[in-house]
Amino acid sequence: GRFLQEQGFKIYPIYPKEETILGEKVYRSILEIEEKIDMVDMFRKPEIADALIEEVLQRGDVKVFWLQLGIVNNQACQKAKENGLLCVQNRCTKIEYGRLKRQ
């Protein structure tokens, strides 16, 4: 998360227990965020992706559904793809961003 902040990305943390993460206000649901969201980057247990993709699809503005390194949920990813989203699983945004910058 901090790496993406340092690259100029706006982070909206979603977590049920904290009030701030990375200096940002924490929301309980992605549906609480009024600003446009381009990418959802999930760092939680794979089974959370099933509920999260439903909220993502309700929003209608998300283009990328990303499950971090070590996280795989084929069912949620398939649902994302069926609804026109790019879905990435088991990849680290920091590593991939660095790789793309070197190209």
JSON list of C-alpha atoms in Angstrom, two decimals:
[
{"chain": "A", "resi": 1, "resn": "GLY", "atom": "CA", "xyz": [0.00, 0.00, 0.00]},
{"chain": "A", "resi": 2, "resn": "ARG", "atom": "CA", "xyz": [2.64, 2.56, 0.98]},
{"chain": "A", "resi": 3, "resn": "PHE", "atom": "CA", "xyz": [4.55, 1.90, -2.25]},
{"chain": "A", "resi": 4, "resn": "LEU", "atom": "CA", "xyz": [1.47, 2.78, -4.31]},
{"chain": "A", "resi": 5, "resn": "GLN", "atom": "CA", "xyz": [0.99, 5.94, -2.26]},
{"chain": "A", "resi": 6, "resn": "GLU", "atom": "CA", "xyz": [4.58, 6.91, -2.98]},
{"chain": "A", "resi": 7, "resn": "GLN", "atom": "CA", "xyz": [3.89, 6.48, -6.71]},
{"chain": "A", "resi": 8, "resn": "GLY", "atom": "CA", "xyz": [1.01, 8.95, -6.48]},
{"chain": "A", "resi": 9, "resn": "PHE", "atom": "CA", "xyz": [-1.93, 6.56, -6.19]},
{"chain": "A", "resi": 10, "resn": "LYS", "atom": "CA", "xyz": [-4.79, 7.46, -3.83]},
{"chain": "A", "resi": 11, "resn": "ILE", "atom": "CA", "xyz": [-5.47, 4.64, -1.37]},
{"chain": "A", "resi": 12, "resn": "TYR", "atom": "CA", "xyz": [-8.86, 3.98, 0.29]},
{"chain": "A", "resi": 13, "resn": "PRO", "atom": "CA", "xyz": [-8.30, 1.25, 2.91]},
{"chain": "A", "resi": 14, "resn": "ILE", "atom": "CA", "xyz": [-11.24, -1.07, 3.64]},
{"chain": "A", "resi": 15, "resn": "TYR", "atom": "CA", "xyz": [-11.02, -3.01, 6.90]},
{"chain": "A", "resi": 16, "resn": "PRO", "atom": "CA", "xyz": [-13.49, -3.85, 9.66]},
{"chain": "A", "resi": 17, "resn": "LYS", "atom": "CA", "xyz": [-11.27, -3.08, 12.66]},
{"chain": "A", "resi": 18, "resn": "GLU", "atom": "CA", "xyz": [-8.98, -0.09, 12.12]},
{"chain": "A", "resi": 19, "resn": "GLU", "atom": "CA", "xyz": [-9.71, 3.64, 11.94]},
{"chain": "A", "resi": 20, "resn": "THR", "atom": "CA", "xyz": [-6.64, 4.65, 9.90]},
{"chain": "A", "resi": 21, "resn": "ILE", "atom": "CA", "xyz": [-4.19, 2.71, 7.76]},
{"chain": "A", "resi": 22, "resn": "LEU", "atom": "CA", "xyz": [-1.24, 4.34, 5.97]},
{"chain": "A", "resi": 23, "resn": "GLY", "atom": "CA", "xyz": [-2.50, 7.69, 7.27]},
{"chain": "A", "resi": 24, "resn": "GLU", "atom": "CA", "xyz": [-5.79, 7.26, 5.41]},
{"chain": "A", "resi": 25, "resn": "LYS", "atom": "CA", "xyz": [-9.32, 6.98, 6.80]},
{"chain": "A", "resi": 26, "resn": "VAL", "atom": "CA", "xyz": [-10.47, 3.36, 6.83]},
{"chain": "A", "resi": 27, "resn": "TYR", "atom": "CA", "xyz": [-13.87, 2.48, 5.39]},
{"chain": "A", "resi": 28, "resn": "ARG", "atom": "CA", "xyz": [-15.93, -0.56, 6.34]},
{"chain": "A", "resi": 29, "resn": "SER", "atom": "CA", "xyz": [-17.15, -1.16, 2.78]},
{"chain": "A", "resi": 30, "resn": "ILE", "atom": "CA", "xyz": [-16.10, -0.12, -0.69]},
{"chain": "A", "resi": 31, "resn": "LEU", "atom": "CA", "xyz": [-19.67, 1.10, -1.14]},
{"chain": "A", "resi": 32, "resn": "GLU", "atom": "CA", "xyz": [-19.02, 3.91, 1.38]},
{"chain": "A", "resi": 33, "resn": "ILE", "atom": "CA", "xyz": [-16.45, 5.58, -0.89]},
{"chain": "A", "resi": 34, "resn": "GLU", "atom": "CA", "xyz": [-17.94, 8.36, -3.00]},
{"chain": "A", "resi": 35, "resn": "GLU", "atom": "CA", "xyz": [-14.92, 8.99, -5.22]},
{"chain": "A", "resi": 36, "resn": "LYS", "atom": "CA", "xyz": [-14.30, 7.02, -8.43]},
{"chain": "A", "resi": 37, "resn": "ILE", "atom": "CA", "xyz": [-12.26, 3.85, -7.94]},
{"chain": "A", "resi": 38, "resn": "ASP", "atom": "CA", "xyz": [-10.18, 2.40, -10.77]},
{"chain": "A", "resi": 39, "resn": "MET", "atom": "CA", "xyz": [-8.67, -0.65, -9.05]},
{"chain": "A", "resi": 40, "resn": "VAL", "atom": "CA", "xyz": [-9.47, -2.76, -6.01]},
{"chain": "A", "resi": 41, "resn": "ASP", "atom": "CA", "xyz": [-6.36, -4.43, -4.56]},
{"chain": "A", "resi": 42, "resn": "MET", "atom": "CA", "xyz": [-7.27, -7.09, -1.98]},
{"chain": "A", "resi": 43, "resn": "PHE", "atom": "CA", "xyz": [-4.84, -8.18, 0.77]},
{"chain": "A", "resi": 44, "resn": "ARG", "atom": "CA", "xyz": [-7.22, -10.39, 2.77]},
{"chain": "A", "resi": 45, "resn": "LYS", "atom": "CA", "xyz": [-8.14, -14.10, 2.87]},
{"chain": "A", "resi": 46, "resn": "PRO", "atom": "CA", "xyz": [-9.25, -15.55, -0.50]},
{"chain": "A", "resi": 47, "resn": "GLU", "atom": "CA", "xyz": [-12.83, -16.21, 0.64]},
{"chain": "A", "resi": 48, "resn": "ILE", "atom": "CA", "xyz": [-13.34, -12.46, 1.26]},
{"chain": "A", "resi": 49, "resn": "ALA", "atom": "CA", "xyz": [-13.10, -11.96, -2.52]},
{"chain": "A", "resi": 50, "resn": "ASP", "atom": "CA", "xyz": [-16.54, -13.54, -3.04]},
{"chain": "A", "resi": 51, "resn": "ALA", "atom": "CA", "xyz": [-18.31, -10.76, -1.11]},
{"chain": "A", "resi": 52, "resn": "LEU", "atom": "CA", "xyz": [-15.91, -8.07, -2.32]},
{"chain": "A", "resi": 53, "resn": "ILE", "atom": "CA", "xyz": [-16.54, -8.74, -6.01]},
{"chain": "A", "resi": 54, "resn": "GLU", "atom": "CA", "xyz": [-20.27, -8.30, -5.38]},
{"chain": "A", "resi": 55, "resn": "GLU", "atom": "CA", "xyz": [-19.64, -4.84, -3.90]},
{"chain": "A", "resi": 56, "resn": "VAL", "atom": "CA", "xyz": [-17.24, -3.99, -6.71]},
{"chain": "A", "resi": 57, "resn": "LEU", "atom": "CA", "xyz": [-19.87, -4.87, -9.31]},
{"chain": "A", "resi": 58, "resn": "GLN", "atom": "CA", "xyz": [-22.50, -2.78, -7.47]},
{"chain": "A", "resi": 59, "resn": "ARG", "atom": "CA", "xyz": [-20.22, 0.25, -7.83]},
{"chain": "A", "resi": 60, "resn": "GLY", "atom": "CA", "xyz": [-19.87, -0.03, -11.58]},
{"chain": "A", "resi": 61, "resn": "ASP", "atom": "CA", "xyz": [-16.71, 2.10, -11.85]},
{"chain": "A", "resi": 62, "resn": "VAL", "atom": "CA", "xyz": [-13.94, -0.38, -10.98]},
{"chain": "A", "resi": 63, "resn": "LYS", "atom": "CA", "xyz": [-11.86, -1.59, -13.94]},
{"chain": "A", "resi": 64, "resn": "VAL", "atom": "CA", "xyz": [-9.35, -3.90, -12.20]},
{"chain": "A", "resi": 65, "resn": "PHE", "atom": "CA", "xyz": [-9.94, -6.50, -9.48]},
{"chain": "A", "resi": 66, "resn": "TRP", "atom": "CA", "xyz": [-6.52, -7.44, -8.05]},
{"chain": "A", "resi": 67, "resn": "LEU", "atom": "CA", "xyz": [-5.78, -10.22, -5.54]},
{"chain": "A", "resi": 68, "resn": "GLN", "atom": "CA", "xyz": [-2.36, -9.82, -3.98]},
{"chain": "A", "resi": 69, "resn": "LEU", "atom": "CA", "xyz": [0.51, -12.32, -3.94]},
{"chain": "A", "resi": 70, "resn": "GLY", "atom": "CA", "xyz": [-0.61, -15.59, -2.33]},
{"chain": "A", "resi": 71, "resn": "ILE", "atom": "CA", "xyz": [-4.33, -14.89, -2.84]},
{"chain": "A", "resi": 72, "resn": "VAL", "atom": "CA", "xyz": [-6.34, -16.90, -5.37]},
{"chain": "A", "resi": 73, "resn": "ASN", "atom": "CA", "xyz": [-10.12, -17.07, -5.76]},
{"chain": "A", "resi": 74, "resn": "ASN", "atom": "CA", "xyz": [-10.97, -18.40, -9.21]},
{"chain": "A", "resi": 75, "resn": "GLN", "atom": "CA", "xyz": [-14.73, -18.01, -8.71]},
{"chain": "A", "resi": 76, "resn": "ALA", "atom": "CA", "xyz": [-14.49, -14.30, -7.81]},
{"chain": "A", "resi": 77, "resn": "CYS", "atom": "CA", "xyz": [-11.99, -13.69, -10.62]},
{"chain": "A", "resi": 78, "resn": "GLN", "atom": "CA", "xyz": [-14.24, -15.40, -13.16]},
{"chain": "A", "resi": 79, "resn": "LYS", "atom": "CA", "xyz": [-17.18, -13.26, -12.03]},
{"chain": "A", "resi": 80, "resn": "ALA", "atom": "CA", "xyz": [-15.03, -10.14, -12.43]},
{"chain": "A", "resi": 81, "resn": "LYS", "atom": "CA", "xyz": [-14.03, -11.16, -15.97]},
{"chain": "A", "resi": 82, "resn": "GLU", "atom": "CA", "xyz": [-17.62, -12.03, -16.93]},
{"chain": "A", "resi": 83, "resn": "ASN", "atom": "CA", "xyz": [-18.54, -8.47, -15.97]},
{"chain": "A", "resi": 84, "resn": "GLY", "atom": "CA", "xyz": [-15.79, -6.83, -18.05]},
{"chain": "A", "resi": 85, "resn": "LEU", "atom": "CA", "xyz": [-13.15, -6.31, -15.36]},
{"chain": "A", "resi": 86, "resn": "LEU", "atom": "CA", "xyz": [-9.50, -7.21, -15.64]},
{"chain": "A", "resi": 87, "resn": "CYS", "atom": "CA", "xyz": [-8.71, -9.70, -12.85]},
{"chain": "A", "resi": 88, "resn": "VAL", "atom": "CA", "xyz": [-5.22, -10.37, -11.52]},
{"chain": "A", "resi": 89, "resn": "GLN", "atom": "CA", "xyz": [-4.52, -13.07, -8.93]},
{"chain": "A", "resi": 90, "resn": "ASN", "atom": "CA", "xyz": [-1.47, -14.07, -6.90]},
{"chain": "A", "resi": 91, "resn": "ARG", "atom": "CA", "xyz": [0.57, -11.02, -7.97]},
{"chain": "A", "resi": 92, "resn": "CYS", "atom": "CA", "xyz": [2.13, -8.15, -6.04]},
{"chain": "A", "resi": 93, "resn": "THR", "atom": "CA", "xyz": [1.32, -4.64, -7.30]},
{"chain": "A", "resi": 94, "resn": "LYS", "atom": "CA", "xyz": [4.73, -3.37, -6.17]},
{"chain": "A", "resi": 95, "resn": "ILE", "atom": "CA", "xyz": [6.61, -6.07, -8.10]},
{"chain": "A", "resi": 96, "resn": "GLU", "atom": "CA", "xyz": [4.45, -5.69, -11.22]},
{"chain": "A", "resi": 97, "resn": "TYR", "atom": "CA", "xyz": [4.65, -1.88, -11.17]},
{"chain": "A", "resi": 98, "resn": "GLY", "atom": "CA", "xyz": [8.44, -2.07, -10.93]},
{"chain": "A", "resi": 99, "resn": "ARG", "atom": "CA", "xyz": [8.58, -4.60, -13.76]},
{"chain": "A", "resi": 100, "resn": "LEU", "atom": "CA", "xyz": [6.45, -2.42, -16.01]},
{"chain": "A", "resi": 101, "resn": "LYS", "atom": "CA", "xyz": [8.52, 0.69, -15.26]},
{"chain": "A", "resi": 102, "resn": "ARG", "atom": "CA", "xyz": [11.68, -1.16, -16.42]},
{"chain": "A", "resi": 103, "resn": "GLN", "atom": "CA", "xyz": [10.16, -2.04, -19.81]}
]
